[in-house]
Coordinates of C-alpha atoms (C1' of nucleotides) in Angstrom, one line a residue:
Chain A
X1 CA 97.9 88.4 108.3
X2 CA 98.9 91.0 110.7
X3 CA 97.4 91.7 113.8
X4 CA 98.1 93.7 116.5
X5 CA 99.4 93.2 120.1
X6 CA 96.9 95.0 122.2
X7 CA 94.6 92.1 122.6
X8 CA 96.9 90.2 124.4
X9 CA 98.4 92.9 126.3
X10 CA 94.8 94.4 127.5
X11 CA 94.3 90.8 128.9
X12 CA 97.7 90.2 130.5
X13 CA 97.1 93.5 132.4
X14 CA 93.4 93.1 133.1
X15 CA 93.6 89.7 135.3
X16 CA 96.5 91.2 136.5
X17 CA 94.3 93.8 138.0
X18 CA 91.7 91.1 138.8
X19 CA 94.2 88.7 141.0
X20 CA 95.5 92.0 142.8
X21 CA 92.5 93.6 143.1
X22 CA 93.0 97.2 143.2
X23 CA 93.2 99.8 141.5
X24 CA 96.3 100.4 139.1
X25 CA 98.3 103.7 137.8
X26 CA 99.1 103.8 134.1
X27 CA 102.3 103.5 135.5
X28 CA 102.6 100.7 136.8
X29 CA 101.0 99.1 134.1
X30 CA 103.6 100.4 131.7
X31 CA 105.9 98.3 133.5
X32 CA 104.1 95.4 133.7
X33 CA 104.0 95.6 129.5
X34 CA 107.1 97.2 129.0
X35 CA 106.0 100.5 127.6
X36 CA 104.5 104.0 128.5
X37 CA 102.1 105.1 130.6
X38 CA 100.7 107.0 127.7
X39 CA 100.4 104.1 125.5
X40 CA 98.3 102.6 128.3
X41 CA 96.1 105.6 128.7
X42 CA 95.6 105.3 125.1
X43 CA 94.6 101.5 124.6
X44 CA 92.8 101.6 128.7
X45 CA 90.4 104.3 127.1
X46 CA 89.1 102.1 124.6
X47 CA 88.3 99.2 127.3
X48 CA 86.7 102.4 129.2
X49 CA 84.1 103.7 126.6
X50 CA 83.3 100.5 126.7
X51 CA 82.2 99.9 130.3
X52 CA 85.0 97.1 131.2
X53 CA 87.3 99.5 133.0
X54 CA 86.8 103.1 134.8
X55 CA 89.7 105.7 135.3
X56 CA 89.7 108.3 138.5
X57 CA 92.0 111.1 138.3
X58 CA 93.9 113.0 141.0
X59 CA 96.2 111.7 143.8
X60 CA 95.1 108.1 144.3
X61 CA 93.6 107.5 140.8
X62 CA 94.3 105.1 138.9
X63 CA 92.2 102.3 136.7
X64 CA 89.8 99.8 138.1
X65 CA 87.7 97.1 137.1
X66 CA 84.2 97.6 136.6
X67 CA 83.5 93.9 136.9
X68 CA 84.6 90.4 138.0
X69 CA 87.0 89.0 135.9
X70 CA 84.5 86.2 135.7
X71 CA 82.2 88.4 133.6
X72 CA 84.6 89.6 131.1
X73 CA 85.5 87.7 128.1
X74 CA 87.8 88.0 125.1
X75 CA 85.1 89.3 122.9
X76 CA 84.5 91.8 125.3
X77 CA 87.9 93.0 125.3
X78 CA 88.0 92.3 121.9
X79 CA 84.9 94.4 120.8
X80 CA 86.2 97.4 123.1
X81 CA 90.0 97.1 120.7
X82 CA 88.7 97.2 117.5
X83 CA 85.0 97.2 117.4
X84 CA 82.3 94.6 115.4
X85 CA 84.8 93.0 113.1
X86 CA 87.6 91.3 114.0
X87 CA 88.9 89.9 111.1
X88 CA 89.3 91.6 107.5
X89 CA 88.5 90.2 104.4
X90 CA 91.8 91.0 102.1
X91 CA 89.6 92.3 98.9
X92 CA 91.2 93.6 96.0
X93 CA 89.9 96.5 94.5
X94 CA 91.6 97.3 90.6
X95 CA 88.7 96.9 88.8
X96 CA 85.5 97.0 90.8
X97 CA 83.5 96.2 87.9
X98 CA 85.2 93.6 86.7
X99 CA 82.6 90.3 87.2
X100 CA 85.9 88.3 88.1
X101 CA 87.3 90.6 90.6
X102 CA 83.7 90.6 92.2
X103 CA 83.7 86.6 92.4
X104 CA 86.9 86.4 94.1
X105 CA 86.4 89.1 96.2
X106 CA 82.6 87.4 97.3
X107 CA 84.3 84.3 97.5
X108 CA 87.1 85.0 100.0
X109 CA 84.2 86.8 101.9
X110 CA 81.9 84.7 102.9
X111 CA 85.4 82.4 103.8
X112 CA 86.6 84.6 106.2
X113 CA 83.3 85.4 107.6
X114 CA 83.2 81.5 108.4
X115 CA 86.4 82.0 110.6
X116 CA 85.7 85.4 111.6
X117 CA 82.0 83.4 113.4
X118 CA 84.6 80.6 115.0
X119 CA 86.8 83.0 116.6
X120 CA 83.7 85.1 118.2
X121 CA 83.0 81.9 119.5
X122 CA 86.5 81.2 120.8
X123 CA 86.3 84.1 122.1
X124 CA 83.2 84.7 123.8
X125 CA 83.7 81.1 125.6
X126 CA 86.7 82.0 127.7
X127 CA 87.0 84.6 130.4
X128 CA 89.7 86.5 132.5
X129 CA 88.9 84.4 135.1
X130 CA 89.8 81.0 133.7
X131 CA 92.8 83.1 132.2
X132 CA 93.6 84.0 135.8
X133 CA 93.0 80.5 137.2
X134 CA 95.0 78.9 134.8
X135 CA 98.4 81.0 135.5
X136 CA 97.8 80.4 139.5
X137 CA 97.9 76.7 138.4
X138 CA 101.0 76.7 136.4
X139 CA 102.6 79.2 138.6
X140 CA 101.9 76.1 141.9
X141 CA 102.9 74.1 139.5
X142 CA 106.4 76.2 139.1
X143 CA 106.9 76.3 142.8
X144 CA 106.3 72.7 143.5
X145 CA 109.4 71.8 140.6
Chain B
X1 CA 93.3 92.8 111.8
X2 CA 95.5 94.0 108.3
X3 CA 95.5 91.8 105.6
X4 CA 97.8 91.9 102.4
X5 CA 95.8 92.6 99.1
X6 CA 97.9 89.7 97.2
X7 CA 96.0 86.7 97.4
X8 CA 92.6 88.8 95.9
X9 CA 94.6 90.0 93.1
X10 CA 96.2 87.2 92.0
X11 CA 93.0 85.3 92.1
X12 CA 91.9 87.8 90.4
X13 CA 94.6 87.3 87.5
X14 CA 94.3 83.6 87.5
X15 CA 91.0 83.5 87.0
X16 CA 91.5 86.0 84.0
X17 CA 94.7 83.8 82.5
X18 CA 92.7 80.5 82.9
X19 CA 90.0 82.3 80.7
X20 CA 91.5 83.5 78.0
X21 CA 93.5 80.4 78.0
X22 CA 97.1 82.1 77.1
X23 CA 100.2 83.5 78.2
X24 CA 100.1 87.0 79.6
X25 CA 103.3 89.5 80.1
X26 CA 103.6 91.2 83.1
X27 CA 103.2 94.2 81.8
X28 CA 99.5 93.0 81.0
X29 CA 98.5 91.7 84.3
X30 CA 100.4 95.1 85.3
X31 CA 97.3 96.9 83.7
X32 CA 94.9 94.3 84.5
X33 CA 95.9 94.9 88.3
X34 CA 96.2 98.8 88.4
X35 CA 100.0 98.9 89.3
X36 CA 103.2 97.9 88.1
X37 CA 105.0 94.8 86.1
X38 CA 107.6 94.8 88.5
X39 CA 105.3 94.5 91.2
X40 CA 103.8 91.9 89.3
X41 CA 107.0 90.0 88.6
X42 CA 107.8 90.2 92.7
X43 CA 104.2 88.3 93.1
X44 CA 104.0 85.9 90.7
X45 CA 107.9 84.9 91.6
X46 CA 105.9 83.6 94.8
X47 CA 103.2 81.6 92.7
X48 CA 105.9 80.4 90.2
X49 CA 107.8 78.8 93.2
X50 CA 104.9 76.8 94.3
X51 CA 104.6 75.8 90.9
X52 CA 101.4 76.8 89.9
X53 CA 102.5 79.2 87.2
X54 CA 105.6 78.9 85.2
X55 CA 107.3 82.3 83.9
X56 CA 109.6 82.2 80.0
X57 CA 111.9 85.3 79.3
X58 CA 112.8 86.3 76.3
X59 CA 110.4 87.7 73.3
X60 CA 107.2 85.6 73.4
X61 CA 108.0 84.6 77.2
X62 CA 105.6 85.9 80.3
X63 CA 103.3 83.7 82.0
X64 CA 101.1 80.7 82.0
X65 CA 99.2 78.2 84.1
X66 CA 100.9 74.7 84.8
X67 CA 97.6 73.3 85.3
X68 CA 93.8 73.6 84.7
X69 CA 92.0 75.9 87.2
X70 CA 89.9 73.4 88.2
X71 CA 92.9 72.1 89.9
X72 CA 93.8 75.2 91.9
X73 CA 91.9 76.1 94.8
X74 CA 92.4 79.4 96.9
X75 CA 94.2 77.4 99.5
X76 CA 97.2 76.8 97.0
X77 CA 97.5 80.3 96.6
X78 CA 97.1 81.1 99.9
X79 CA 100.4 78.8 100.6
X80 CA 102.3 80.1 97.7
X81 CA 102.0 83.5 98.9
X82 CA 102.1 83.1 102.7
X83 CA 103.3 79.2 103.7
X84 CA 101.3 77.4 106.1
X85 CA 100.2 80.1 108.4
X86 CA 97.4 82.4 107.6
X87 CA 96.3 83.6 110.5
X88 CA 99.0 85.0 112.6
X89 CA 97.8 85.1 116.6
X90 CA 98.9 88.1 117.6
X91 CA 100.5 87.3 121.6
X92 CA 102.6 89.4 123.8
X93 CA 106.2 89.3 124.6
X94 CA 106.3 91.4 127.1
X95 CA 107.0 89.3 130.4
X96 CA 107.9 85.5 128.9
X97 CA 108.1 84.5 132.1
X98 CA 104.7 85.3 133.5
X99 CA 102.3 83.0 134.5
X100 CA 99.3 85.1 133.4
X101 CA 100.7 86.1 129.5
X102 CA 101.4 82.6 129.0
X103 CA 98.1 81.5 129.9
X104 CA 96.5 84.5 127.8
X105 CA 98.6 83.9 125.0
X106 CA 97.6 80.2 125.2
X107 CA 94.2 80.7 124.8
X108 CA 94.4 83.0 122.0
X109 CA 96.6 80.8 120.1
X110 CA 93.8 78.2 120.2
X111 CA 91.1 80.3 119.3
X112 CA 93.4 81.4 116.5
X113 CA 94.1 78.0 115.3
X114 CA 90.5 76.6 115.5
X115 CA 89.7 80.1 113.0
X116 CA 92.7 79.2 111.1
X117 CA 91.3 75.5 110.3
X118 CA 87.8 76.9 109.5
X119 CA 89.3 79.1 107.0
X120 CA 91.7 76.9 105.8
X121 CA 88.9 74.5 104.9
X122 CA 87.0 77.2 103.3
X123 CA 89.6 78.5 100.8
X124 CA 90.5 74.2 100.2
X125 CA 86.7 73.8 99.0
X126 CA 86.9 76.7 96.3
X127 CA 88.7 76.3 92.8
X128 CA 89.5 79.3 90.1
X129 CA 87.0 77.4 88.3
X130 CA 84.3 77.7 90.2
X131 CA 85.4 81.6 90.2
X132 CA 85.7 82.0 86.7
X133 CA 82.4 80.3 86.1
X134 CA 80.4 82.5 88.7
X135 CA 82.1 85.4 86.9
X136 CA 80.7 84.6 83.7
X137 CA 77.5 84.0 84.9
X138 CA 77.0 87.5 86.3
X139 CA 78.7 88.9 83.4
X140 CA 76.0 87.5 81.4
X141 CA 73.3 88.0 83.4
X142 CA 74.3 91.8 83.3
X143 CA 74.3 91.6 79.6
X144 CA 70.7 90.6 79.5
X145 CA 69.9 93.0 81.5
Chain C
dC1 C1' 95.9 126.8 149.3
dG2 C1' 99.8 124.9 147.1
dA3 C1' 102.4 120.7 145.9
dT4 C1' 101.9 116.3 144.1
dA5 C1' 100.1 112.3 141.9
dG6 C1' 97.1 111.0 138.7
dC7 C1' 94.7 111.0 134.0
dG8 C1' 93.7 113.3 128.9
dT9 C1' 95.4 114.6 124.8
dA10 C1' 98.0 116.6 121.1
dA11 C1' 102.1 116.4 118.4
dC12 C1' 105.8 114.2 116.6
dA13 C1' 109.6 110.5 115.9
dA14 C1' 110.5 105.8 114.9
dG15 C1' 109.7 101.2 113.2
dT16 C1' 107.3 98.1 110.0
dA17 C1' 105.0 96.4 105.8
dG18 C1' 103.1 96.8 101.4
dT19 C1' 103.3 99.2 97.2
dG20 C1' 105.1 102.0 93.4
dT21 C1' 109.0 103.3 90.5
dT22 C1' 113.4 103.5 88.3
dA23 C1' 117.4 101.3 86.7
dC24 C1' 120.1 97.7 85.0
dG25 C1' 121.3 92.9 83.9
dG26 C1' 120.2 88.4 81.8
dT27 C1' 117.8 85.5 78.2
dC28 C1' 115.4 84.0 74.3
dT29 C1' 114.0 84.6 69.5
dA30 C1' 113.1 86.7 65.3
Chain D
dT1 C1' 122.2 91.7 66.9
dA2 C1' 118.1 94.1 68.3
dG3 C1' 114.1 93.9 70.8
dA4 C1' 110.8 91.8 74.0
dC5 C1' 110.7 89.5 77.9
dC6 C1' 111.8 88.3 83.0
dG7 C1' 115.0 89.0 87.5
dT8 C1' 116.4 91.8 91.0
dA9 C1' 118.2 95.6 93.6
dA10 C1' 117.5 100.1 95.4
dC11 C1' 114.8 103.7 96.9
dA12 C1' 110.6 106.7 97.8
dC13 C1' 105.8 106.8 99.3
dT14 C1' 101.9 105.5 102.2
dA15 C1' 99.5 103.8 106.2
dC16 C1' 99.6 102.1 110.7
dT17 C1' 101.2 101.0 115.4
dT18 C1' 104.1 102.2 118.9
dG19 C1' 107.1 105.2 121.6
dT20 C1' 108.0 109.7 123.6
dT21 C1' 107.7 114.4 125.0
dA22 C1' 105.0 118.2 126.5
dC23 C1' 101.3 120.4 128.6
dG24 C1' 96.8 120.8 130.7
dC25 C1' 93.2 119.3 134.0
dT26 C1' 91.7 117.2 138.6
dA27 C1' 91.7 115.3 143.0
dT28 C1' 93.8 114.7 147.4
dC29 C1' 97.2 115.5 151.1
dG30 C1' 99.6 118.4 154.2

DNA sequence: CGATAGCGTAACAAGTAGTGTTACGGTCTA
DNA sequence: TAGACCGTAACACTACTTGTTACGCTATCG
């Protein structure tokens, strides 16, 4: 099952901006992922329409923000990626009358429905923040070695 | 999140092979599927490997069930055509070293692997079967209608 | 008011994965 | 020995994400 990246990335990047602060130039941001400031403009203006971040143009702009990073959770950022579903039922689709096609397809389904409910859960229990808190502990931990 | 249509389909023909009780050529399930026999060798070359179907050449060969479908659950198919994993959490690789990706990427791997359990119980609790015998049902329930 | 530092967006190339198709070789059986 | 099978390599097609270039708009600084 594929997925793609941006999840993680978004997150990296957003407690980034929460532990600095301020504001942040899709440059900058491209560095910190390793890519182009207009694949971050791309991907930031989903988190945008949907309220986490906000972008100011002109000398000095930059993204921001909207919130503490203790209000923000992986749902969150995963609803503003890719929207109500996060997982996709692999259904086949030959013969759609076919009464056998139909059972398999209902069964594998409701199946990943079921996982598709425990990952909104996962999700929806962790926020930026404890992301945050946990990398300042491993990072002490790092200097003390 | 993409998923690859495989596992529906070949369900699909399973269920359809368990049915009728035979041995089916490729260039049947080809037809049964919508596509092509080699793309149905390529597939079932997976299933065969796990040993749940066994292939003959030669005229009168093609392909049959090892064992009943009561004895094959979506989860063995699953494996056949994937191994263990089924859920792939997609992390970042952009900055190994940093505190903060490592922390996000270790909370979506859990939240990935509690879905991943969750589903992987789901697809152990349903047998071909069960499959073929809900498809038969609503096949005759439409016939009565 | 102009230069500069930002974002916004379109357009296109590149990489990846599944799928479809053709071609050819091997094997079994009538 | 011919024909009906599978086995496999090779290649085109499609869809999607990512990377890149180019150009336009906007806000601020000097």
């Amino acid at each position: 099952m594929r997925q793609d990246g941006r999840l993680a990335r978004m997150i990296h990047v957003l407690v980034h901006m929460g532990l600095l602060g301020g504001r942040e130039t899709s440059e900058r941001i491209a560095q910190m992922l390793n890519t182009n400031p207009v694949v971050v403009r791309r991907t930031m203006a989903s988190l945008r329409q949907y309220g986490i971040v906000e972008s100011e143009g002109g000398r000095g702009g930059g993204w921001s923000l909207t919130r503490p990073l203790a209000e923000i959770t992986i749902l969150d950022v995963q609803r503003a990626l890719q929207g109500e579903t996060i997982l996709d039922a692999p259904l086949s689709n030959d013969h759609p009358s076919c009464p056998v096609e139909r059972a398999a397809n209902g069964k594998l389904q409701r199946a990943f429905e079921s996982a598709e409910q425990t990952l909104e859960r996962e999700f929806e229990q962790v926020t930026l923040a404890e992301i945050g808190e946990i990398a300042m502990a491993s990072a002490q931990a790092e200097k003390r070695a």
